[in-house]
Short mmCIF file of C-alpha atoms in Angstrom, two decimals:
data_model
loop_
_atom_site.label_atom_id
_atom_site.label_comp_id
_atom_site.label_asym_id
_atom_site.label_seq_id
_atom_site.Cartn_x
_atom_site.Cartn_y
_atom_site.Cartn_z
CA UNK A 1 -61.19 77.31 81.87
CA UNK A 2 -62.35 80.95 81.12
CA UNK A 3 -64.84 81.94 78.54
CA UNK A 4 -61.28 82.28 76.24
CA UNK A 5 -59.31 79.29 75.00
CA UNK A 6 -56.41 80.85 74.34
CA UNK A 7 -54.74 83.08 77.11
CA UNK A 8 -53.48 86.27 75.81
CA UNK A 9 -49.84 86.08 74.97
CA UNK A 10 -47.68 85.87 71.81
CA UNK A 11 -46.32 82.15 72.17
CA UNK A 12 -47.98 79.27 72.79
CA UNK A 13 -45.47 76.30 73.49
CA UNK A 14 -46.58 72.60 73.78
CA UNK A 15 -45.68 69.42 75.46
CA UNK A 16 -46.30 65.79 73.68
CA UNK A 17 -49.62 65.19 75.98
CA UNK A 18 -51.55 68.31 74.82
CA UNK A 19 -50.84 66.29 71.07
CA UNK A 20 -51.32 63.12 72.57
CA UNK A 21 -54.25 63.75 74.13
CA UNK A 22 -56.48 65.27 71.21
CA UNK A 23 -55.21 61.84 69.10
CA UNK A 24 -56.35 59.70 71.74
CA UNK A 25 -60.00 61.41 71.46
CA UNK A 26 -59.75 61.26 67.53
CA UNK A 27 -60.21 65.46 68.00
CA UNK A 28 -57.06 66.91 66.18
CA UNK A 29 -59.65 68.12 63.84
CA UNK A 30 -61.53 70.08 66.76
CA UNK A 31 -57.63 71.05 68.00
CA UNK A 32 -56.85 72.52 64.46
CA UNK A 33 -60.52 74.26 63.97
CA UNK A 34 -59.55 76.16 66.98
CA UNK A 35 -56.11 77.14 67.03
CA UNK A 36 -56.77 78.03 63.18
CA UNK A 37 -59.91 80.19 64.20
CA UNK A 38 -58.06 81.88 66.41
CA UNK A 39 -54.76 82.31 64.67
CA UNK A 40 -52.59 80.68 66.92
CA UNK A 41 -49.66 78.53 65.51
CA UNK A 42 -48.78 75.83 68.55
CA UNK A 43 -44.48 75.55 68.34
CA UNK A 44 -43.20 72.18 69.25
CA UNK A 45 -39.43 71.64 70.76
CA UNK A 46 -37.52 68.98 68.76
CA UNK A 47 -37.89 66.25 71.33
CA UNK A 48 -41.31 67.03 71.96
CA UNK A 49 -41.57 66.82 68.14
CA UNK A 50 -39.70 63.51 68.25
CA UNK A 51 -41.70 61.75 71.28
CA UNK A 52 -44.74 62.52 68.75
CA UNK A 53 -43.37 60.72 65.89
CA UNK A 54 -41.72 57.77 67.60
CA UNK A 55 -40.15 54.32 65.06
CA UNK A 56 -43.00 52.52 66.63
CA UNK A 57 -45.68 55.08 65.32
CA UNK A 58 -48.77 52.96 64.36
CA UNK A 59 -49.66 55.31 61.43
CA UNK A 60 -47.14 56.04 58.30
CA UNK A 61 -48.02 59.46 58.92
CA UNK A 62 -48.27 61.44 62.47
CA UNK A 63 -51.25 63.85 62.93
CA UNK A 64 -48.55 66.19 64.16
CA UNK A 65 -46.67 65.84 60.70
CA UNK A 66 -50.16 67.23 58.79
CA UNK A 67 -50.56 69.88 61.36
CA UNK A 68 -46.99 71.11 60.43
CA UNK A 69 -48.21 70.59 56.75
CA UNK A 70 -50.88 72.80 57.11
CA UNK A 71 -49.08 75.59 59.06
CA UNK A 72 -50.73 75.62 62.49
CA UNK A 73 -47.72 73.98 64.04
CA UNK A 74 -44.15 74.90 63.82
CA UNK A 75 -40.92 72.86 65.33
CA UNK A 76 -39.10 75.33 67.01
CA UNK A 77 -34.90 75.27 66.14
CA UNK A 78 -32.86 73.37 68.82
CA UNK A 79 -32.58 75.16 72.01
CA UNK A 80 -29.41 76.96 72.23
CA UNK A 81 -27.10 74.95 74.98
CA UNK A 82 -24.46 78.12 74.94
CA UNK A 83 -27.01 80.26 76.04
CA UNK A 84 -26.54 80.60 80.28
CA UNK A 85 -30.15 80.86 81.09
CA UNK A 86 -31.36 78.31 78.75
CA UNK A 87 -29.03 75.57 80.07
CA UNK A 88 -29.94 76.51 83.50
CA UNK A 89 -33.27 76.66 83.10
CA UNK A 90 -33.43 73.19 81.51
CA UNK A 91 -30.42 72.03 84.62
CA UNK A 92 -32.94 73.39 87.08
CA UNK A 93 -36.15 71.58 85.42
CA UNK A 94 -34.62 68.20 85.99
CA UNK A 95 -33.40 69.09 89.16
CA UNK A 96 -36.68 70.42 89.89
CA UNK A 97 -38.85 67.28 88.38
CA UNK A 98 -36.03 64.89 90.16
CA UNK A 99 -37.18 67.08 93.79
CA UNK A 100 -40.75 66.51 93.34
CA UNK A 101 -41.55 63.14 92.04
CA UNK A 102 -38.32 61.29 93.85
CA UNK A 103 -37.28 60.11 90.72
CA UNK A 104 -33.34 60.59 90.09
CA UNK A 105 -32.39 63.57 87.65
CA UNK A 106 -30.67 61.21 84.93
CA UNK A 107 -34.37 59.41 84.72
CA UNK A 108 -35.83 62.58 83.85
CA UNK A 109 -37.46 63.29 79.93
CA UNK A 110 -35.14 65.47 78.07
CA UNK A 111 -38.25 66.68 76.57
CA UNK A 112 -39.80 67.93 79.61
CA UNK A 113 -36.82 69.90 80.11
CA UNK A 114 -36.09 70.93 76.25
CA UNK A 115 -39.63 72.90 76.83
CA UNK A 116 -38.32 75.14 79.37
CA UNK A 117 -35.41 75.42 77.62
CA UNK A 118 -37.18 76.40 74.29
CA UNK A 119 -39.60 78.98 76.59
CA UNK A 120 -36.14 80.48 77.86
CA UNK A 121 -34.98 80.63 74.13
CA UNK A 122 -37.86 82.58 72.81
CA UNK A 123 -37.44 84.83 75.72
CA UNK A 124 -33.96 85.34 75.67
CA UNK A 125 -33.85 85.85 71.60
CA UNK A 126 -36.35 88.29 72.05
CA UNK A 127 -38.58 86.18 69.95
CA UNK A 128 -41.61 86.51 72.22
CA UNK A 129 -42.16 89.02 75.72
CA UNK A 130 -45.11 86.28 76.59
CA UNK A 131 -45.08 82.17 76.30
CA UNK A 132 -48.22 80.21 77.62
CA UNK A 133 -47.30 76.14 77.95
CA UNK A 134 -49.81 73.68 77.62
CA UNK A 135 -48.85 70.85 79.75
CA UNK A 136 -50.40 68.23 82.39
CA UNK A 137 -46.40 68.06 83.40
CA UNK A 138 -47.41 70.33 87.09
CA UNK A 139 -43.76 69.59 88.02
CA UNK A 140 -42.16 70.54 84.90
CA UNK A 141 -44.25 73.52 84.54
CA UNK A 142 -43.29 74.75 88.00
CA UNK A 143 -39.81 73.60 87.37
CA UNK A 144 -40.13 76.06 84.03
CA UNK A 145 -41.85 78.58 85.94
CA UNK A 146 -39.51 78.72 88.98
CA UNK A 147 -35.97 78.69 86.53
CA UNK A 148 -37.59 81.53 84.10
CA UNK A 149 -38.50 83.43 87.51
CA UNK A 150 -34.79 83.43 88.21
CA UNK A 151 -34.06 84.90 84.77
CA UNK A 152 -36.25 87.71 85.29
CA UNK A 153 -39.51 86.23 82.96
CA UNK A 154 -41.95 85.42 86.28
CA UNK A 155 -44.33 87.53 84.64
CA UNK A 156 -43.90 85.95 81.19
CA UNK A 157 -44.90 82.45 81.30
CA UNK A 158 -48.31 80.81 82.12
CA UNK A 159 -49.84 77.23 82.83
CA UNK A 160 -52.12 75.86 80.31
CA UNK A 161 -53.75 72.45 81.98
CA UNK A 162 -53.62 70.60 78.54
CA UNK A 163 -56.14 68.10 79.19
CA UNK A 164 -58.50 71.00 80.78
CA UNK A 165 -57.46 73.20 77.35
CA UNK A 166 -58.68 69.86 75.77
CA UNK A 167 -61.90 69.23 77.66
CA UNK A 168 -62.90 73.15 76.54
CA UNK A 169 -62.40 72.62 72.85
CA UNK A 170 -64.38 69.27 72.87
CA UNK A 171 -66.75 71.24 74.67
CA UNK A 172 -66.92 74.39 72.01
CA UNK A 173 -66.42 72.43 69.11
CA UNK A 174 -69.38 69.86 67.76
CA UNK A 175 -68.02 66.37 67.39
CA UNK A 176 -68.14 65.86 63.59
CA UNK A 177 -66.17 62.83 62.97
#
């Protein structure tokens, strides 16, 4: 990871391990000190949103709920289906996911797909020009990057390694807790 945490764009879109991840560690805290530091506000897609705040949730409230409290997350709206190159994009993830792990396309997360279809939203509204993902997902990312490459956005999306985003945080930030 570069001397910079955050890569220099004007989105920066998550999947539910980047989340997951910092919870595991008990580091939200160090997550929040630097996204807040650096201004960033991390947007979540509605299932990505939902696979962090599953029925089964050990806690009455998700970390991810007091991060959206306090502003430096947002849920994005629902992708928008009607839009051509958001449905394809998030067809061509699954088919893309399905092509590299073997596993059939109806087995697929409809969360690892809703985050290339939320990247293609942005886009598409004109909402961003730039979207880095944060992701351990390689296949979904590629999957992302391959389907936005057909819509004319190969230059617009980058790979964040989420648990290599993670490691540099931990590493910048003192442990306090």
């Amino acid at each position: 990871m570069s001397e910079h945490l955050f890569p220099d764009v004007e989105s920066y879109l998550i999947d539910a391990n980047l989340f997951i991840r910092f919870e595991r560690h008990d580091t939200i805290d160090l997550l929040e000190r630097a996204v807040t530091e650096h201004d960033v506000v991390l947007l979540v897609p509605q299932r990505v949103y939902e696979e962090l705040t599953p029925d089964s949730y050990p806690h009455s409230h998700p970390p991810i709920d007091d991060a959206i409290e306090a502003g430096w997350v947002q849920i994005l709206d629902d992708v928008e289906y009607s839009n051509p190159v958001v449905s394809a994009t998030m067809d061509m993830v699954r088919h893309y996911i399905s092509a590299a792990t073997g596993r059939p396309e109806h087995t697929i997360e409809q969360a690892d797909a809703e985050v290339g279809g939320a990247a293609a939203t942005l886009l598409e509204d004109g909402r961003t020009n730039s979207v880095a993902i944060y992701t351990n997902d390689r296949a979904a990312f590629r999957g992302i990057e391959r389907a936005l490459s057909q819509h004319g956005y190969e230059n617009h999306v980058q790979l964040v390694e989420a648990f290599d985003f993670a490691d540099a945080v931990e590493d910048r930030y003192p442990f306090s807790g």
